[in-house]
Amino acid sequence: MSQTTTSAADEAQGTPPPERGGRKPPSRRTTRLVVTIGLILIAALIVFLLLSPPNPDARPVSLGFSYNSFFQWIGNMGPIVQIPIILVIFAAVVGILLVLIEYAPRAGKGYFWLRLISCFAIPFLAFMMLRPYQGAVIYVIAIALIAGGLLFWADYRASEGAGYLYQLTLFMAPAAIAILVGLVYPSIATIIQSFFDKTGENFVGLENYVWAFTNPQGFWSIINTLIWAIFAPVFATVVGLAYAAFMERARGERLLKLLVFMPFAIAPVSISLIWKFVYDYRQGEQIGTLNAIVVAFGGQPVPWLDIWPLVNTFCLLFAFVWAQTGFAMVVLSAAMKAVPVEQLEAAQLDGTSAWQRFINVTVPGIRTSIIVVLTTVTIAALKLYDIVAVMTGGRANSTVLGFEMVNQQQRFQSYGHSAALAVLIFVFVTPLIIYNVLQLRKQREVR
């Protein structure tokens, strides 16, 4: 039994781990507790830093060089000069990271000091290059000291060998920073903003959410989004599954699949323009395909995108399904090819029809892929913006959450309403992502 397994079993049973060389091995429970407390302290300091009142007279404090000054310096140069400088700096940063990842984790006195210095120097330099103001220097130094101390202490107690945690942190740090800066911080700021008024200065509680469910624009954006989330994935998956089944082993399979997949590769704005011409409505000569057919059979042109309720929403929805069907077809076709031929042959020997084999063998065999397609298309439908913005601009109650969120911010300068709608999209999307992750984890356990 490995050392890791033994320690975990000892901790689970509450018995002290065996001593090594007369010294008691470090407790993982203590390490986790200290690291958790340290991360909470860092988060608290960052929150205090962000909430501290700004001082207009404070002068920026840096090491004489910051990200801002770098961008200003390189911005004054010509494009031909900028390219080699960027490449050199990029190569230098990558080289430093590779040196730290390759050499710092090794055992030895010199490598020990290399880890110790870099654990404290990297967080400090990173924060100081952000050029904090005078009042923020204390926070920045405290955060850098706690982060460096935690990293080194946890790495020193790591049971996987010298520098294991250090190496892991260097690998994960860029992705973790990108997630914090690009996802976590904007999400928290948006949630906080949703409880303030349109100016973002006065706290209004749940007023923005009440507006979202009572105001016509907010209400219909929610209803239409739910319609999109229900029908778009079902239509796209069923049509994509039908294409995948009928084109399987057909003559010209690759060409047919390429034609079906092509709309998925077109930009959403282009798709909107194509279908806007299909639904085009005018009093004189008809150039829209649908109304040209209606007029050819003796009917009157129909303003498809202005008929409410439901008609204009489903007209937009068909354009979205047309684009997403190619994606569904490709994923499901690949999954169908992975269904064991022996199972289909065994079902055929039992006297089942082609439809029964498809329902009882093929569909259960590609269940995971169907779930992936359904959830992916649903998420795309929940955050839809382009098609509504280009084809109707939200008129005739055809708006959706994604479009109305931008509309409230750009047109009405109502940041509170926009933030509340963004939070609603987040609430709708999150369960789908969690469900998708759980399904993938179950699939991995089965394998």
XYZ file of N, CA, C and O in Angstrom, residues 133-217:
340
model
N -2.162 52.334 -5.655
C -2.081 53.679 -5.104
C -1.561 53.615 -3.673
O -1.463 52.544 -3.079
N -1.266 54.778 -3.103
C -0.590 54.817 -1.814
C -1.346 54.042 -0.734
O -0.763 53.303 0.032
N -2.657 54.250 -0.695
C -3.432 53.581 0.331
C -3.519 52.092 0.162
O -3.903 51.367 1.082
N -3.185 51.584 -1.036
C -3.322 50.160 -1.296
C -2.031 49.396 -1.081
O -2.035 48.167 -1.144
N -0.928 50.085 -0.819
C 0.360 49.401 -0.700
C 0.355 48.422 0.465
O 0.854 47.286 0.358
N -0.210 48.839 1.600
C -0.238 47.957 2.776
C -1.007 46.677 2.465
O -0.585 45.565 2.800
N -2.184 46.838 1.791
C -2.966 45.661 1.425
C -2.166 44.756 0.490
O -2.162 43.531 0.628
N -1.516 45.368 -0.500
C -0.784 44.579 -1.494
C 0.356 43.805 -0.831
O 0.559 42.614 -1.105
N 1.098 44.454 0.033
C 2.207 43.772 0.716
C 1.676 42.628 1.582
O 2.233 41.522 1.604
N 0.572 42.893 2.316
C 0.005 41.846 3.178
C -0.463 40.651 2.353
O -0.209 39.488 2.710
N -1.150 40.932 1.235
C -1.635 39.840 0.376
C -0.465 39.042 -0.187
O -0.474 37.795 -0.206
N 0.582 39.749 -0.653
C 1.744 39.062 -1.224
C 2.454 38.214 -0.176
O 2.888 37.087 -0.455
N 2.593 38.732 1.046
C 3.262 37.961 2.109
C 2.464 36.716 2.483
O 3.026 35.624 2.637
N 1.152 36.868 2.627
C 0.327 35.709 2.998
C 0.344 34.673 1.869
O 0.490 33.465 2.109
N 0.199 35.146 0.605
C 0.181 34.205 -0.522
C 1.517 33.465 -0.638
O 1.552 32.239 -0.809
N 2.638 34.202 -0.537
C 3.944 33.557 -0.615
C 4.194 32.609 0.536
O 4.704 31.496 0.348
N 3.826 33.033 1.749
C 4.016 32.161 2.922
C 3.201 30.893 2.827
O 3.683 29.795 3.136
N 1.941 31.046 2.381
C 1.090 29.865 2.250
C 1.655 28.888 1.212
O 1.691 27.673 1.443
N 2.073 29.429 0.072
C 2.591 28.575 -0.993
C 3.821 27.808 -0.526
O 3.927 26.590 -0.712
N 4.749 28.514 0.106
C 5.971 27.842 0.534
C 5.693 26.841 1.656
O 6.225 25.728 1.670
N 4.876 27.223 2.629
C 4.605 26.338 3.772
C 3.889 25.065 3.326
O 4.245 23.963 3.732
N 2.884 25.238 2.459
C 2.160 24.062 1.978
C 3.059 23.188 1.105
O 2.991 21.954 1.170
N 3.930 23.829 0.327
C 4.839 23.062 -0.512
C 5.858 22.308 0.353
O 6.203 21.164 0.058
N 6.320 22.927 1.415
C 7.290 22.293 2.304
C 6.704 21.055 2.984
O 7.401 20.096 3.276
N 5.404 21.071 3.219
C 4.756 19.940 3.893
C 4.139 18.950 2.906
O 3.490 17.994 3.322
N 4.291 19.208 1.587
C 3.691 18.312 0.599
C 4.321 16.929 0.700
O 5.535 16.784 0.799
N 3.479 15.911 0.635
C 3.983 14.539 0.805
C 4.401 13.911 -0.510
O 4.908 12.804 -0.529
N 4.195 14.616 -1.634
C 4.505 14.026 -2.929
C 5.937 14.306 -3.371
O 6.309 14.044 -4.494
N 6.739 14.911 -2.529
C 8.115 15.191 -2.899
C 8.390 16.672 -2.890
O 7.475 17.495 -2.877
N 9.677 17.044 -2.883
C 10.051 18.454 -2.803
C 9.538 19.215 -4.011
O 9.768 18.841 -5.150
N 8.858 20.308 -3.755
C 8.431 21.180 -4.831
C 7.200 20.733 -5.575
O 6.854 21.325 -6.597
N 6.521 19.692 -5.096
C 5.350 19.191 -5.828
C 4.265 20.261 -5.920
O 3.771 20.577 -7.001
N 3.894 20.821 -4.782
C 2.831 21.817 -4.764
C 3.262 23.098 -5.473
O 2.459 23.768 -6.121
N 4.550 23.413 -5.360
C 5.082 24.592 -6.034
C 4.908 24.462 -7.549
O 4.444 25.372 -8.224
N 5.288 23.311 -8.066
C 5.167 23.065 -9.499
C 3.705 23.098 -9.942
O 3.357 23.685 -10.970
N 2.857 22.471 -9.135
C 1.433 22.446 -9.454
C 0.848 23.854 -9.488
O 0.050 24.201 -10.369
N 1.273 24.683 -8.540
C 0.764 26.048 -8.474
C 1.185 26.855 -9.690
O 0.403 27.632 -10.254
N 2.440 26.692 -10.110
C 2.904 27.435 -11.286
C 2.131 27.047 -12.539
O 1.851 27.877 -13.400
N 1.789 25.776 -12.641
C 1.012 25.339 -13.799
C -0.407 25.896 -13.752
O -0.974 26.289 -14.770
N -0.994 25.916 -12.560
C -2.395 26.300 -12.448
C -2.594 27.803 -12.317
O -3.701 28.290 -12.555
N -1.561 28.528 -11.932
C -1.730 29.957 -11.644
C -2.290 30.752 -12.826
O -3.242 31.525 -12.645
N -1.733 30.611 -14.064
C -2.294 31.421 -15.167
C -3.779 31.160 -15.396
O -4.558 32.115 -15.564
N -4.170 29.891 -15.385
C -5.592 29.584 -15.603
C -6.441 30.095 -14.446
O -7.549 30.627 -14.652
N -5.923 29.932 -13.214
C -6.686 30.391 -12.057
C -6.856 31.905 -12.072
O -7.943 32.430 -11.782
N -5.792 32.633 -12.431
C -5.885 34.101 -12.495
C -6.869 34.527 -13.585
O -7.670 35.445 -13.393
N -6.797 33.838 -14.738
C -7.726 34.172 -15.821
C -9.174 33.952 -15.400
O -10.058 34.753 -15.728
N -9.426 32.866 -14.653
C -10.791 32.597 -14.190
C -11.240 33.643 -13.172
O -12.366 34.137 -13.222
N -10.319 33.996 -12.250
C -10.676 34.981 -11.228
C -10.959 36.340 -11.843
O -11.954 36.993 -11.511
N -10.085 36.773 -12.757
C -10.219 38.111 -13.338
C -11.348 38.156 -14.363
O -12.100 39.139 -14.438
N -11.465 37.096 -15.161
C -12.420 37.135 -16.258
C -13.781 36.569 -15.946
O -14.734 36.827 -16.691
N -13.911 35.803 -14.861
C -15.195 35.154 -14.591
C -15.700 35.427 -13.176
O -16.830 35.899 -12.994
N -14.872 35.125 -12.177
C -15.354 35.216 -10.792
C -15.634 36.668 -10.401
O -16.725 37.000 -9.904
N -14.637 37.543 -10.632
C -14.833 38.950 -10.235
C -15.998 39.613 -10.978
O -16.845 40.262 -10.338
N -16.099 39.485 -12.328
C -17.267 40.087 -12.996
C -18.590 39.507 -12.507
O -19.590 40.238 -12.420
N -18.605 38.205 -12.191
C -19.857 37.598 -11.719
C -20.272 38.193 -10.378
O -21.449 38.556 -10.183
N -19.318 38.293 -9.449
C -19.646 38.866 -8.133
C -20.063 40.328 -8.272
O -21.033 40.785 -7.654
N -19.327 41.085 -9.111
C -19.659 42.505 -9.305
C -21.050 42.667 -9.920
O -21.799 43.578 -9.545
N -21.408 41.769 -10.844
C -22.734 41.853 -11.482
C -23.835 41.536 -10.479
O -24.886 42.196 -10.470
N -23.604 40.511 -9.636
C -24.616 40.174 -8.616
C -24.822 41.356 -7.665
O -25.954 41.712 -7.320
N -23.731 41.983 -7.233
C -23.852 43.151 -6.343
C -24.561 44.293 -7.066
O -25.435 44.963 -6.508
N -24.211 44.505 -8.338
C -24.812 45.592 -9.117
C -26.314 45.409 -9.286
O -27.068 46.387 -9.388
N -26.765 44.155 -9.295
C -28.194 43.901 -9.515
C -29.060 44.366 -8.356
O -30.283 44.418 -8.492
N -28.461 44.693 -7.223
C -29.236 45.183 -6.074
C -29.164 46.703 -5.945
O -29.562 47.253 -4.918
N -28.620 47.379 -6.966
C -28.551 48.837 -6.948
C -29.397 49.401 -8.092
O -29.796 48.675 -9.008
N -29.683 50.698 -8.015
C -30.532 51.318 -9.026
C -29.785 51.502 -10.336
O -28.642 51.060 -10.484
N -30.403 52.173 -11.299
C -29.832 52.278 -12.639
C -28.521 53.048 -12.647
O -27.695 52.875 -13.547
N -28.305 53.899 -11.638
C -27.044 54.635 -11.584
C -25.941 53.824 -10.915
O -24.768 54.178 -11.008
N -26.323 52.750 -10.203
C -25.337 51.940 -9.506
C -24.882 52.527 -8.193
O -23.877 52.073 -7.619
N -25.597 53.518 -7.646
C -25.181 54.175 -6.400
C -26.113 53.902 -5.230
O -25.680 53.893 -4.082
N -27.387 53.694 -5.483
C -28.367 53.531 -4.399
C -28.854 52.089 -4.327
O -29.261 51.508 -5.346
N -28.823 51.537 -3.107
C -29.269 50.158 -2.895
C -30.791 50.089 -2.980
O -31.491 50.850 -2.315
N -31.307 49.170 -3.814
C -32.763 49.055 -3.997
C -33.273 47.658 -3.685
O -34.445 47.355 -3.946
N -32.433 46.781 -3.165
C -32.867 45.432 -2.809
C -33.236 44.607 -4.033
O -32.497 44.559 -5.021
N -34.443 43.991 -3.967
C -34.899 43.109 -5.045
C -35.729 43.835 -6.102
O -36.410 43.191 -6.906
N -35.679 45.139 -6.093
C -36.532 45.924 -6.996
C -36.253 45.604 -8.469
O -37.171 45.543 -9.290
N -34.984 45.405 -8.816
C -34.648 45.102 -10.216
C -35.204 43.743 -10.641
O -35.623 43.565 -11.794
N -35.219 42.785 -9.726
C -35.767 41.468 -10.042
C -37.302 41.544 -10.148
O -37.902 40.847 -10.971
N -37.925 42.355 -9.306
C -39.378 42.557 -9.429
C -39.692 43.191 -10.777
O -40.651 42.799 -11.461
N -38.869 44.155 -11.203
C -39.063 44.777 -12.511
C -38.950 43.735 -13.625
O -39.717 43.749 -14.589
N -37.985 42.818 -13.478
C -37.764 41.824 -14.538
C -38.982 40.934 -14.747
O -39.253 40.491 -15.873
N -39.752 40.685 -13.670
C -40.910 39.790 -13.788
C -42.225 40.537 -13.972
O -43.260 39.899 -14.181
N -42.212 41.851 -13.875
C -43.458 42.603 -14.002
C -43.460 43.554 -15.195
O -44.507 43.771 -15.809
N -42.324 44.142 -15.524
C -42.264 45.019 -16.697
C -42.395 44.196 -17.980
O -41.833 43.106 -18.075
N -43.149 44.699 -18.987
C -43.336 43.905 -20.216
C -42.037 43.483 -20.878
O -41.914 42.347 -21.348
N -41.068 44.385 -20.938
C -39.810 44.031 -21.603
C -39.082 42.910 -20.866
O -38.614 41.938 -21.464
